Amino acid sequence: MIPENLLLNYGATLENIKASEIILHEKKRADFYFQIKTGEVKMFNINEQGKEFVQGIFYDGESFGEPPLLGDFKYPASASAVKQTQLYKLSKTKLFELLTENPEINLKFTKALAKRLYYKATILKEISVHPPEHRILTLIDFLKRKYGSEELFQVELTRQQIADLTGQRVETVIRAIKQLEQDGEIKLIKHKVFR
């Protein structure tokens, strides 16, 4: 999102995070901007029964956790590395300085946040009112628009990650994926989902 050289010019550090290591904690104050160089990060909540709900998964070049930084409120979710991850960490003060002095980056930053809000609103609607197959297709179509092309798109999420992102049980996702394949909405090739 923000060019790496610009982050470094404003004092960002490059952190190495191990798989499953917590990066930020729910209900803690937001003091830093995080952007992934390589790896994968998930933002999640844990409910009273100990079930994890994944708010989002972020990949190379993407940032996460900005709304509390900009809105001056505590993190509504925790974040951890899904696998070995390198990420840039920039103080809140330096981020604001960078955005103020680079209006073109500020505009890109704002557009990225708007797209993320759109995703949240779309997924929230899907989770609350639609059947499992529809929820899964909505997620896949969103990912295809964001990361794919008009060609056949391979979904790089596990069945468990799809379940976490759509608020379903993994067993439900497995049944729904089989139904979607029978309906011709997706293809399964060597257990991988394509659309």
C-alpha positions as a Python dict, from the first residue, in 0.01 Angstrom:
ca = {
    (1, 'M'): (0, 0, 0),
    (2, 'I'): (263, 255, 107),
    (3, 'P'): (593, 218, -85),
    (4, 'E'): (856, 47, 129),
    (5, 'N'): (1121, 314, 72),
    (6, 'L'): (877, 579, 198),
    (7, 'L'): (799, 377, 509),
    (8, 'L'): (1170, 340, 582),
    (9, 'N'): (1230, 712, 520),
    (10, 'Y'): (975, 788, 792),
    (11, 'G'): (1137, 551, 1041),
    (12, 'A'): (953, 221, 996),
    (13, 'T'): (1122, -90, 1129),
    (14, 'L'): (1106, -432, 963),
    (15, 'E'): (987, -693, 1213),
    (16, 'N'): (1011, -1073, 1181),
    (17, 'I'): (702, -1243, 1323),
    (18, 'K'): (675, -1618, 1383),
    (19, 'A'): (369, -1819, 1280),
    (20, 'S'): (89, -1785, 1540),
    (21, 'E'): (263, -1492, 1713),
    (22, 'I'): (23, -1221, 1828),
    (23, 'I'): (94, -882, 1669),
    (24, 'L'): (-178, -675, 1832),
    (25, 'H'): (-434, -743, 2104),
    (26, 'E'): (-805, -669, 2115),
    (27, 'K'): (-890, -380, 2351),
    (28, 'K'): (-536, -242, 2346),
    (29, 'R'): (-447, 109, 2229),
    (30, 'A'): (-342, 151, 1866),
    (31, 'D'): (3, 308, 1845),
    (32, 'F'): (149, 166, 1523),
    (33, 'Y'): (78, 121, 1153),
    (34, 'F'): (150, -231, 1022),
    (35, 'Q'): (215, -329, 661),
    (36, 'I'): (308, -680, 548),
    (37, 'K'): (624, -721, 341),
    (38, 'T'): (586, -1099, 311),
    (39, 'G'): (360, -1343, 489),
    (40, 'E'): (1, -1361, 605),
    (41, 'V'): (-186, -1207, 900),
    (42, 'K'): (-535, -1271, 1033),
    (43, 'M'): (-747, -1040, 1244),
    (44, 'F'): (-981, -1230, 1474),
    (45, 'N'): (-1204, -1232, 1780),
    (46, 'I'): (-1259, -1515, 2027),
    (47, 'N'): (-1613, -1556, 2164),
    (48, 'E'): (-1716, -1671, 2514),
    (49, 'Q'): (-1713, -2036, 2400),
    (50, 'G'): (-1357, -2002, 2271),
    (51, 'K'): (-1458, -2009, 1902),
    (52, 'E'): (-1249, -1792, 1675),
    (53, 'F'): (-1414, -1559, 1424),
    (54, 'V'): (-1177, -1429, 1158),
    (55, 'Q'): (-1248, -1068, 1061),
    (56, 'G'): (-1001, -1068, 774),
    (57, 'I'): (-684, -1214, 627),
    (58, 'F'): (-412, -988, 489),
    (59, 'Y'): (-127, -1068, 250),
    (60, 'D'): (196, -925, 102),
    (61, 'G'): (181, -547, 61),
    (62, 'E'): (-140, -504, 262),
    (63, 'S'): (-183, -318, 586),
    (64, 'F'): (-412, -397, 879),
    (65, 'G'): (-541, -240, 1199),
    (66, 'E'): (-566, 119, 1070),
    (67, 'P'): (-920, 223, 1180),
    (68, 'P'): (-834, 236, 1553),
    (69, 'L'): (-516, 423, 1467),
    (70, 'L'): (-707, 688, 1273),
    (71, 'G'): (-1018, 694, 1493),
    (72, 'D'): (-827, 695, 1821),
    (73, 'F'): (-1006, 393, 1972),
    (74, 'K'): (-887, 53, 2092),
    (75, 'Y'): (-844, -247, 1865),
    (76, 'P'): (-1177, -430, 1814),
    (77, 'A'): (-988, -752, 1727),
    (78, 'S'): (-652, -921, 1773),
    (79, 'A'): (-409, -1001, 1493),
    (80, 'S'): (-158, -1283, 1455),
    (81, 'A'): (72, -1418, 1187),
    (82, 'V'): (-71, -1717, 1000),
    (83, 'K'): (279, -1810, 885),
    (84, 'Q'): (629, -1662, 913),
    (85, 'T'): (578, -1293, 833),
    (86, 'Q'): (787, -982, 782),
    (87, 'L'): (608, -657, 844),
    (88, 'Y'): (681, -288, 862),
    (89, 'K'): (593, -111, 1185),
    (90, 'L'): (559, 268, 1186),
    (91, 'S'): (459, 488, 1478),
    (92, 'K'): (122, 663, 1464),
    (93, 'T'): (289, 1005, 1474),
    (94, 'K'): (515, 923, 1180),
    (95, 'L'): (225, 773, 982),
    (96, 'F'): (25, 1095, 1019),
    (97, 'E'): (330, 1294, 913),
    (98, 'L'): (377, 1067, 607),
    (99, 'L'): (8, 1099, 506),
    (100, 'T'): (7, 1477, 554),
    (101, 'E'): (322, 1525, 345),
    (102, 'N'): (218, 1280, 69),
    (103, 'P'): (-139, 1353, -46),
    (104, 'E'): (-129, 1093, -324),
    (105, 'I'): (-49, 821, -68),
    (106, 'N'): (-319, 961, 161),
    (107, 'L'): (-575, 921, -120),
    (108, 'K'): (-468, 560, -191),
    (109, 'F'): (-482, 491, 182),
    (110, 'T'): (-836, 633, 204),
    (111, 'K'): (-953, 430, -99),
    (112, 'A'): (-813, 110, 53),
    (113, 'L'): (-1001, 177, 377),
    (114, 'A'): (-1322, 244, 182),
    (115, 'K'): (-1285, -90, -1),
    (116, 'R'): (-1233, -265, 330),
    (117, 'L'): (-1548, -103, 473),
    (118, 'Y'): (-1741, -217, 165),
    (119, 'Y'): (-1616, -573, 217),
    (120, 'K'): (-1718, -567, 587),
    (121, 'A'): (-2067, -438, 505),
    (122, 'T'): (-2113, -696, 227),
    (123, 'I'): (-1993, -990, 436),
    (124, 'L'): (-2198, -882, 739),
    (125, 'K'): (-2514, -881, 525),
    (126, 'E'): (-2428, -1220, 374),
    (127, 'I'): (-2354, -1382, 710),
    (128, 'S'): (-2674, -1259, 867),
    (129, 'V'): (-2934, -1344, 602),
    (130, 'H'): (-2815, -1588, 335),
    (131, 'P'): (-2764, -1967, 316),
    (132, 'P'): (-2413, -2119, 338),
    (133, 'E'): (-2360, -2157, -37),
    (134, 'H'): (-2443, -1793, -102),
    (135, 'R'): (-2208, -1678, 178),
    (136, 'I'): (-1923, -1881, 34),
    (137, 'L'): (-1979, -1757, -322),
    (138, 'T'): (-1988, -1397, -199),
    (139, 'L'): (-1651, -1444, -28),
    (140, 'I'): (-1498, -1620, -329),
    (141, 'D'): (-1628, -1356, -571),
    (142, 'F'): (-1488, -1079, -350),
    (143, 'L'): (-1146, -1250, -344),
    (144, 'K'): (-1157, -1308, -720),
    (145, 'R'): (-1225, -937, -782),
    (146, 'K'): (-946, -838, -545),
    (147, 'Y'): (-676, -1093, -631),
    (148, 'G'): (-786, -1277, -943),
    (149, 'S'): (-871, -1219, -1303),
    (150, 'E'): (-1140, -1318, -1552),
    (151, 'E'): (-966, -1654, -1577),
    (152, 'L'): (-1032, -1948, -1348),
    (153, 'F'): (-947, -1824, -997),
    (154, 'Q'): (-795, -2056, -735),
    (155, 'V'): (-914, -1990, -381),
    (156, 'E'): (-606, -2001, -158),
    (157, 'L'): (-807, -2046, 164),
    (158, 'T'): (-853, -2370, 355),
    (159, 'R'): (-1204, -2495, 432),
    (160, 'Q'): (-1143, -2386, 793),
    (161, 'Q'): (-1046, -2033, 685),
    (162, 'I'): (-1359, -2010, 468),
    (163, 'A'): (-1564, -2121, 768),
    (164, 'D'): (-1393, -1864, 993),
    (165, 'L'): (-1448, -1583, 743),
    (166, 'T'): (-1816, -1665, 686),
    (167, 'G'): (-1916, -1750, 1042),
    (168, 'Q'): (-1989, -2116, 970),
    (169, 'R'): (-1874, -2454, 1089),
    (170, 'V'): (-1616, -2630, 873),
    (171, 'E'): (-1854, -2924, 821),
    (172, 'T'): (-2114, -2684, 679),
    (173, 'V'): (-1854, -2535, 444),
    (174, 'I'): (-1751, -2879, 320),
    (175, 'R'): (-2114, -2972, 242),
    (176, 'A'): (-2181, -2632, 80),
    (177, 'I'): (-1870, -2659, -139),
    (178, 'K'): (-1981, -3003, -260),
    (179, 'Q'): (-2324, -2858, -341),
    (180, 'L'): (-2169, -2560, -523),
    (181, 'E'): (-1962, -2801, -732),
    (182, 'Q'): (-2273, -3006, -819),
    (183, 'D'): (-2453, -2682, -914),
    (184, 'G'): (-2164, -2586, -1145),
    (185, 'E'): (-2079, -2268, -950),
    (186, 'I'): (-1724, -2380, -864),
    (187, 'K'): (-1477, -2646, -972),
    (188, 'L'): (-1280, -2874, -743),
    (189, 'I'): (-942, -2972, -885),
    (190, 'K'): (-719, -3183, -658),
    (191, 'H'): (-926, -3066, -357),
    (192, 'K'): (-865, -2699, -445),
    (193, 'V'): (-1158, -2464, -507),
    (194, 'F'): (-1169, -2272, -838),
    (195, 'R'): (-1419, -2019, -974),
}
